[in-house]
PDB file of C-alpha atoms in Angstrom:
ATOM      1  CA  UNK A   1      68.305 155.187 103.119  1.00  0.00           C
ATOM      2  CA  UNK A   2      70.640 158.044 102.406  1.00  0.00           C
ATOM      3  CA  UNK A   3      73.297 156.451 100.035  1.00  0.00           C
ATOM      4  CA  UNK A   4      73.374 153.067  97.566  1.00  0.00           C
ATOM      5  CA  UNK A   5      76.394 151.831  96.241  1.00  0.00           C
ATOM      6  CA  UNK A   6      76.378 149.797  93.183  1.00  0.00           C
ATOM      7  CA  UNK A   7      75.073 146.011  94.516  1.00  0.00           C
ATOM      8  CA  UNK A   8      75.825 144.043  91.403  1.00  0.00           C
ATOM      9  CA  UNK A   9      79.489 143.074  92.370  1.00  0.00           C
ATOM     10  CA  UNK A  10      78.639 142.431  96.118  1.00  0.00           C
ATOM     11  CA  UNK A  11      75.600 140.154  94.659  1.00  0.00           C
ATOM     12  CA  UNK A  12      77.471 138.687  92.434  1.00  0.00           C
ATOM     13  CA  UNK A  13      80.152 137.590  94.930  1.00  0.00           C
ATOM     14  CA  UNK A  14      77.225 136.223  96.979  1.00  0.00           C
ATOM     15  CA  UNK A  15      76.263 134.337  94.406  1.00  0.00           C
ATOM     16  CA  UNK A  16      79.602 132.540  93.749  1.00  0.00           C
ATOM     17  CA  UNK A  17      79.867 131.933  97.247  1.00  0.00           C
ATOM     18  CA  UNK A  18      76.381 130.349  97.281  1.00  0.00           C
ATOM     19  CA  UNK A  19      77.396 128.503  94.691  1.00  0.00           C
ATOM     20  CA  UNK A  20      80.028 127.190  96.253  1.00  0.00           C
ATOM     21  CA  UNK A  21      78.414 125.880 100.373  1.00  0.00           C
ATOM     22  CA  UNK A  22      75.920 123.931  97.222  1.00  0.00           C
ATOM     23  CA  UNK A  23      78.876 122.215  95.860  1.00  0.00           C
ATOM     24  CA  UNK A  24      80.830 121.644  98.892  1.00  0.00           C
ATOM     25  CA  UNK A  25      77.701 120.314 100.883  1.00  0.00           C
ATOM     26  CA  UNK A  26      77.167 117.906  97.591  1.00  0.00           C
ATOM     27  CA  UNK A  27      80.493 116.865  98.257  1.00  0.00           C
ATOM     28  CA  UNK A  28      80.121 116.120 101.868  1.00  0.00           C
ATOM     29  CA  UNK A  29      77.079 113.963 100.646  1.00  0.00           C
ATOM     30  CA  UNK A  30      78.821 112.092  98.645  1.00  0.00           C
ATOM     31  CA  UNK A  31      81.722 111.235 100.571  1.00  0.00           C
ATOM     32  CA  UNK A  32      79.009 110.072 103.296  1.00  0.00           C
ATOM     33  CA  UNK A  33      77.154 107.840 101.149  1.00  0.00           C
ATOM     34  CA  UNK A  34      80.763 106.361 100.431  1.00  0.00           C
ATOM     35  CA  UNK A  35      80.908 105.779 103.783  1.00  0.00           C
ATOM     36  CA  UNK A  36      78.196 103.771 103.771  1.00  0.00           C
ATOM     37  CA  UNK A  37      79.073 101.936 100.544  1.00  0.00           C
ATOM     38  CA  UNK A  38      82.204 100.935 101.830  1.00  0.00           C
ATOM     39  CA  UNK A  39      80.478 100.233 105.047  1.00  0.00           C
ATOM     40  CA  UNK A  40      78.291  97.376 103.469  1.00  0.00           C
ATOM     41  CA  UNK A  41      81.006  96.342 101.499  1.00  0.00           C
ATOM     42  CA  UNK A  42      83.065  95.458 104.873  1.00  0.00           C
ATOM     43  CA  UNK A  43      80.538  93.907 106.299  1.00  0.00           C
ATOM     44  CA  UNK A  44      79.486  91.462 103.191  1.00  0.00           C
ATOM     45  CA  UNK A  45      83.399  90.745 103.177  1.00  0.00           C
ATOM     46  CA  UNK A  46      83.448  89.722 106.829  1.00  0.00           C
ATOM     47  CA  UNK A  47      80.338  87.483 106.482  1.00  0.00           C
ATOM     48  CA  UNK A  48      81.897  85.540 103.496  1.00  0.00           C
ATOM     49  CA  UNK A  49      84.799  85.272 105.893  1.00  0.00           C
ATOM     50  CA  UNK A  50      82.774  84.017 108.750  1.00  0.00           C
ATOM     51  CA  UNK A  51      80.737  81.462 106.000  1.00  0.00           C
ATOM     52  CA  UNK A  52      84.865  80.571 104.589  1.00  0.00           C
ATOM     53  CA  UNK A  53      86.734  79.620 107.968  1.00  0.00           C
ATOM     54  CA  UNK A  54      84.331  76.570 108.964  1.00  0.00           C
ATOM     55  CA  UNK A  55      84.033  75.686 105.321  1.00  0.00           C
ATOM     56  CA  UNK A  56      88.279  76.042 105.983  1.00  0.00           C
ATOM     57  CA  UNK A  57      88.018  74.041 109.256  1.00  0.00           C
ATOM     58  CA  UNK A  58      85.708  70.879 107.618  1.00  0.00           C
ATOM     59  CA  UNK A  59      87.982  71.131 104.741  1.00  0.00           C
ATOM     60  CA  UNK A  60      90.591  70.334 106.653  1.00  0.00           C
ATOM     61  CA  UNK A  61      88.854  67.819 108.712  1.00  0.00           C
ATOM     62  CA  UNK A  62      88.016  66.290 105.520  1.00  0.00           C
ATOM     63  CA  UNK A  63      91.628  65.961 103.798  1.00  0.00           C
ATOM     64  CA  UNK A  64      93.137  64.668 107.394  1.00  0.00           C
ATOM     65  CA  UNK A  65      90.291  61.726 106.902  1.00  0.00           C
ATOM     66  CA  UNK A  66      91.436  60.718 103.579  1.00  0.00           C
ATOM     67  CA  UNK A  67      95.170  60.663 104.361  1.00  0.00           C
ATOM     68  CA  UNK A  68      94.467  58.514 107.079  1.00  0.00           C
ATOM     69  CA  UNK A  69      92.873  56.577 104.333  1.00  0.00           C
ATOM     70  CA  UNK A  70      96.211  56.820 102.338  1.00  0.00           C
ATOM     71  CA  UNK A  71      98.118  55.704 105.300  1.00  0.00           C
ATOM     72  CA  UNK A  72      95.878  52.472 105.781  1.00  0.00           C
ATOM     73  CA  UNK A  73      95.661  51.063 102.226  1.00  0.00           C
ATOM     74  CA  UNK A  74      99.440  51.725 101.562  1.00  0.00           C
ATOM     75  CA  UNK A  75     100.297  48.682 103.566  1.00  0.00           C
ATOM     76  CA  UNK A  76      97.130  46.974 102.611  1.00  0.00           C
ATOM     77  CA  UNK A  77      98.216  47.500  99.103  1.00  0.00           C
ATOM     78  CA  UNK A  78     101.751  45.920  99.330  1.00  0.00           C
ATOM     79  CA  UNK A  79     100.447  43.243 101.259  1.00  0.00           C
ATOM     80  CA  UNK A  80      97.768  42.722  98.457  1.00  0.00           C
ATOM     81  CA  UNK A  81      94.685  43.120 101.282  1.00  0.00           C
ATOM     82  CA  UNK A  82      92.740  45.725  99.394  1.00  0.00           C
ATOM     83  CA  UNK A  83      93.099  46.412  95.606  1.00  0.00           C
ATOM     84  CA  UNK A  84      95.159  49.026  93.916  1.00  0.00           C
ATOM     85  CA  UNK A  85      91.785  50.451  92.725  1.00  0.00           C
ATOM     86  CA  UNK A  86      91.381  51.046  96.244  1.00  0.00           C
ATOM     87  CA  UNK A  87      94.691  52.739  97.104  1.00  0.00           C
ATOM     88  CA  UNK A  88      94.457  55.073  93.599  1.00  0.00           C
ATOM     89  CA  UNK A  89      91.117  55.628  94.804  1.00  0.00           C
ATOM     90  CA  UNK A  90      92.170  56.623  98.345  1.00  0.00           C
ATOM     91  CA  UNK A  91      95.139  58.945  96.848  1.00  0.00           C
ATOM     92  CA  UNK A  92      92.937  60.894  94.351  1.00  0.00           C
ATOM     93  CA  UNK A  93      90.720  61.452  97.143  1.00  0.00           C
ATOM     94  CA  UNK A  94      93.198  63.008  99.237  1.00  0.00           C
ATOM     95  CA  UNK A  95      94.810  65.052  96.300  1.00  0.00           C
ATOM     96  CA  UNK A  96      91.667  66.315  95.854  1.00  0.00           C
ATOM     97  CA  UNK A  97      90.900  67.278  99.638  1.00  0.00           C
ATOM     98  CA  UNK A  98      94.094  69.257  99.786  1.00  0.00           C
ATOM     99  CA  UNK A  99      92.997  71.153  96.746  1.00  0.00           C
ATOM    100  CA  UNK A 100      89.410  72.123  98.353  1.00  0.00           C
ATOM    101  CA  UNK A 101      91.890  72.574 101.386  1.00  0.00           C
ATOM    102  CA  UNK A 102      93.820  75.416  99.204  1.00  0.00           C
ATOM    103  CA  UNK A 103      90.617  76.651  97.667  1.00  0.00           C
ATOM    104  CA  UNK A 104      89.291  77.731 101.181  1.00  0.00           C
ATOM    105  CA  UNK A 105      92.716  79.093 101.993  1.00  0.00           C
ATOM    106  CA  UNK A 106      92.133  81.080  99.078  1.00  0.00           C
ATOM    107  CA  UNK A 107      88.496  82.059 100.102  1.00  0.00           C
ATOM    108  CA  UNK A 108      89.530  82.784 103.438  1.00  0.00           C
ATOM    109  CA  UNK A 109      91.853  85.332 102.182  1.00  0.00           C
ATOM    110  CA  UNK A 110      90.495  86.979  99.536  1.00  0.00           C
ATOM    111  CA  UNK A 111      88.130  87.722 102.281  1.00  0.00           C
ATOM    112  CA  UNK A 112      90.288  88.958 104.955  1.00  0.00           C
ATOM    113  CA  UNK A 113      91.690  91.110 101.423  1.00  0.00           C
ATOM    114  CA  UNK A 114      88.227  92.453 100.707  1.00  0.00           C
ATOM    115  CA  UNK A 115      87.836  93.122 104.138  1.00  0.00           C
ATOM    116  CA  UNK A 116      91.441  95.233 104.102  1.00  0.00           C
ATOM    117  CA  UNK A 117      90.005  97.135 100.882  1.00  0.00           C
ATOM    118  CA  UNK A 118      86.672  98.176 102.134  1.00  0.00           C
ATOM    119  CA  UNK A 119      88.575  99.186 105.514  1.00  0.00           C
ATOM    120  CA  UNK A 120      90.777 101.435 103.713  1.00  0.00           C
ATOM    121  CA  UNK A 121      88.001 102.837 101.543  1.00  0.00           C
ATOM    122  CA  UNK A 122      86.086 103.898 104.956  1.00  0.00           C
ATOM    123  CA  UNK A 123      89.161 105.476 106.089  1.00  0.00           C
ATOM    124  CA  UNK A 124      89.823 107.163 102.469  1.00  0.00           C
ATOM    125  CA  UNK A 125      86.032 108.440 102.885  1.00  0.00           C
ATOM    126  CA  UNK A 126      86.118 109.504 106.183  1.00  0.00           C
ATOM    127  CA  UNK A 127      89.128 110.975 105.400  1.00  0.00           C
ATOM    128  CA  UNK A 128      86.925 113.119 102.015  1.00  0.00           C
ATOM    129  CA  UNK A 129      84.162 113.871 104.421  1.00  0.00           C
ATOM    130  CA  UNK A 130      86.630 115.954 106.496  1.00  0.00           C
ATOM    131  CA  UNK A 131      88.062 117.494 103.556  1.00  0.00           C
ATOM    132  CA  UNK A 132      84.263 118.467 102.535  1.00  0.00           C
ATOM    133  CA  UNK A 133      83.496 119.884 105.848  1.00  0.00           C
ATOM    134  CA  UNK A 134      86.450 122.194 105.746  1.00  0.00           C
ATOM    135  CA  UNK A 135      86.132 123.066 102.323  1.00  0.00           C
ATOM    136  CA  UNK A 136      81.852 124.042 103.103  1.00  0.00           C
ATOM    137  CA  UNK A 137      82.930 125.816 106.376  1.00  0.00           C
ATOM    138  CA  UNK A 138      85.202 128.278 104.235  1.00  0.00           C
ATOM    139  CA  UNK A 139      82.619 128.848 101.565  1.00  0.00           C
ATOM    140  CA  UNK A 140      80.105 129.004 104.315  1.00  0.00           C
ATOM    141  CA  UNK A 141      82.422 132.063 105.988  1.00  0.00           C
ATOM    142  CA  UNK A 142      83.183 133.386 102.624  1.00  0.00           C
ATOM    143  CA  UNK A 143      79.290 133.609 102.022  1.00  0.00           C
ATOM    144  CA  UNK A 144      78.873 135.413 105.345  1.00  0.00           C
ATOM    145  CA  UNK A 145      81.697 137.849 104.419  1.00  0.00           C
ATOM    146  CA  UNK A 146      79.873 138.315 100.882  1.00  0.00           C
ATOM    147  CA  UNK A 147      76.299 138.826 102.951  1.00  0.00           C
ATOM    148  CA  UNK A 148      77.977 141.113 105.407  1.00  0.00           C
ATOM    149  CA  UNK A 149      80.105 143.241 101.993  1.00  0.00           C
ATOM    150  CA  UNK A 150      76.233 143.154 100.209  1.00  0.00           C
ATOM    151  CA  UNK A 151      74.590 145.057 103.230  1.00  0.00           C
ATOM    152  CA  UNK A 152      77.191 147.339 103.374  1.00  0.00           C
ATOM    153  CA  UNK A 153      76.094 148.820 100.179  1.00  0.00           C
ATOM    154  CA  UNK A 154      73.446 150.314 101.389  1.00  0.00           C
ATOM    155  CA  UNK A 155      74.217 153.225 103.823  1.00  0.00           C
ATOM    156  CA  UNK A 156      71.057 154.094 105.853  1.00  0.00           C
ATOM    157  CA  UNK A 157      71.158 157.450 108.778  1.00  0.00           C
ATOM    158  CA  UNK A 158      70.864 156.066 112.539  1.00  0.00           C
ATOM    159  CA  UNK A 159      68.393 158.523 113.082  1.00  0.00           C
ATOM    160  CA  UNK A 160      65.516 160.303 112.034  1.00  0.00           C
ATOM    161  CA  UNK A 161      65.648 163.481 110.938  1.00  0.00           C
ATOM    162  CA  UNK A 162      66.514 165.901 107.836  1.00  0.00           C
ATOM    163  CA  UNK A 163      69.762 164.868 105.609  1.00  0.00           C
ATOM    164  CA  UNK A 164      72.344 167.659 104.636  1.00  0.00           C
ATOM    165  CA  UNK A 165      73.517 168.620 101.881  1.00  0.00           C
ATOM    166  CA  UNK A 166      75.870 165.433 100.353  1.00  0.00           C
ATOM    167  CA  UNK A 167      78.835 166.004 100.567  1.00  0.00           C
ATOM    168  CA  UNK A 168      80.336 162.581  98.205  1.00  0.00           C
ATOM    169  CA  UNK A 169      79.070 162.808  94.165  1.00  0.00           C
ATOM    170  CA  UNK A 170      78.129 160.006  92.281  1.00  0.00           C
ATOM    171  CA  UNK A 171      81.425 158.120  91.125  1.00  0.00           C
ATOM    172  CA  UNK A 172      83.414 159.441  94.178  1.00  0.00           C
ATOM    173  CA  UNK A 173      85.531 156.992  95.746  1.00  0.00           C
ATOM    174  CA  UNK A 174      84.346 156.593  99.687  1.00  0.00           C
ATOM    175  CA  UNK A 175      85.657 154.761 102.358  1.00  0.00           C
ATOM    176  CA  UNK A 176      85.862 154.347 106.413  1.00  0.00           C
ATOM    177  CA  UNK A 177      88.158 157.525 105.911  1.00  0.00           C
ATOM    178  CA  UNK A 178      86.810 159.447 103.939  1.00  0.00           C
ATOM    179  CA  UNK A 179      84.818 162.667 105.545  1.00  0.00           C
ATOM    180  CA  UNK A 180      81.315 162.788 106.301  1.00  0.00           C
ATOM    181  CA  UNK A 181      78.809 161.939 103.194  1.00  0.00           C
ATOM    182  CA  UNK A 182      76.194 164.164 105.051  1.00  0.00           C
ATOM    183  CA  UNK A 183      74.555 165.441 107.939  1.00  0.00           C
ATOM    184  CA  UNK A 184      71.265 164.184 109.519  1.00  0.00           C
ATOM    185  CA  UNK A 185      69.510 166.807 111.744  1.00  0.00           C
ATOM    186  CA  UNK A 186      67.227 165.767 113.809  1.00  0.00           C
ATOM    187  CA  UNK A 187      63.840 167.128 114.470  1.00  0.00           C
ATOM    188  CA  UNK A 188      62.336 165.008 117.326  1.00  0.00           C
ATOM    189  CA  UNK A 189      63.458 166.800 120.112  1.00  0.00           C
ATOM    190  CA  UNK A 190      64.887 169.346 119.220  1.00  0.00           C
ATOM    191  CA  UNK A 191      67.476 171.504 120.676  1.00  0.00           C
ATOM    192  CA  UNK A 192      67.817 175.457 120.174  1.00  0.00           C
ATOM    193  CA  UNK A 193      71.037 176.818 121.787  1.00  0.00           C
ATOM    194  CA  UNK A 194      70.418 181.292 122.327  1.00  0.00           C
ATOM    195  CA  UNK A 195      71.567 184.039 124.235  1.00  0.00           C
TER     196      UNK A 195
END
């Protein structure tokens, strides 16, 4: 080790960038276990749509039956075959098949709606997972740069041998131009140039 410079600053912008690939890998986390929420979430929707389209179907089935019924005691009733008990009976029956009718309607689509909102919260996710990734790849290259800026600060000889005289004080400014900071001799072999 020949020269130091000051490490505190280069830490400390390690540090931040540390900091930073924690928070942004957090993030990524989080935007994958939304994923997965939204993920179970589609698939609960679809099976209540699967359990709503037969209950649709008999429904249907069902309120076709009793307006059929309608249908028969209607002429019944004017011809004073079956009781009007039996036609009021017979209509209330059928009003209330077409409301379970429009009750599974309903079902069915607030399904198929859930189903539409958990789809675009996968996409929304997926789309914040990608987001995350980008965002940890930069810190992650910012970190590297702060690593790489750290190690710099420490300026070590290539070879063995005897330093110079230094050439830079304490406080000078140095950089890739600046002149030599010393001279390393080296001992092991050595080379003697005479006449």
């Amino acid at each position: 080790l020949l020269f130091e410079i000051d490490p505190r600053p280069f830490q400390a912008a390690l540090d931040q960038a540390n900091g930073q690939v924690a928070q942004y890998q957090g993030q990524v986390e989080q935007a994958s276990s939304q994923i997965t929420q939204a993920e179970a979430q589609l698939a609960q929707a679809n099976s209540q749509l699967l359990q709503a389209q037969p209950r649709l179907v008999q429904a249907r089935g069902y309120q076709v039956k009793t307006e059929l019924d309608v249908k028969k005691y209607q002429p019944l009733a004017e011809q004073k075959a079956v009781t009007q008990q039996d036609l009021d009976n017979a209509l209330q029956t059928n009003t209330a098949a077409k409301a379970q009718v429009d009750a599974e309607k309903a079902g069915v689509e607030a399904a198929r709606a859930q189903m539409a909102h958990a789809s675009a919260e996968i996409k929304t996710a997926h789309a914040g997972v990608a987001t995350a990734k980008g965002q940890l790849e930069n810190a992650q290259a910012t970190a590297k740069t702060a690593a790489l800026n750290l190690s710099f600060t420490r300026i070590i000889s290539p070879i063995d041998g005897i330093a110079g005289m230094a050439q830079a004080q304490v406080g000078d400014l140095v950089s890739t131009t600046s002149n030599p900071l010393t001279t390393v001799s080296t001992l092991d072999p050595i080379k003697v140039y005479f006449t």
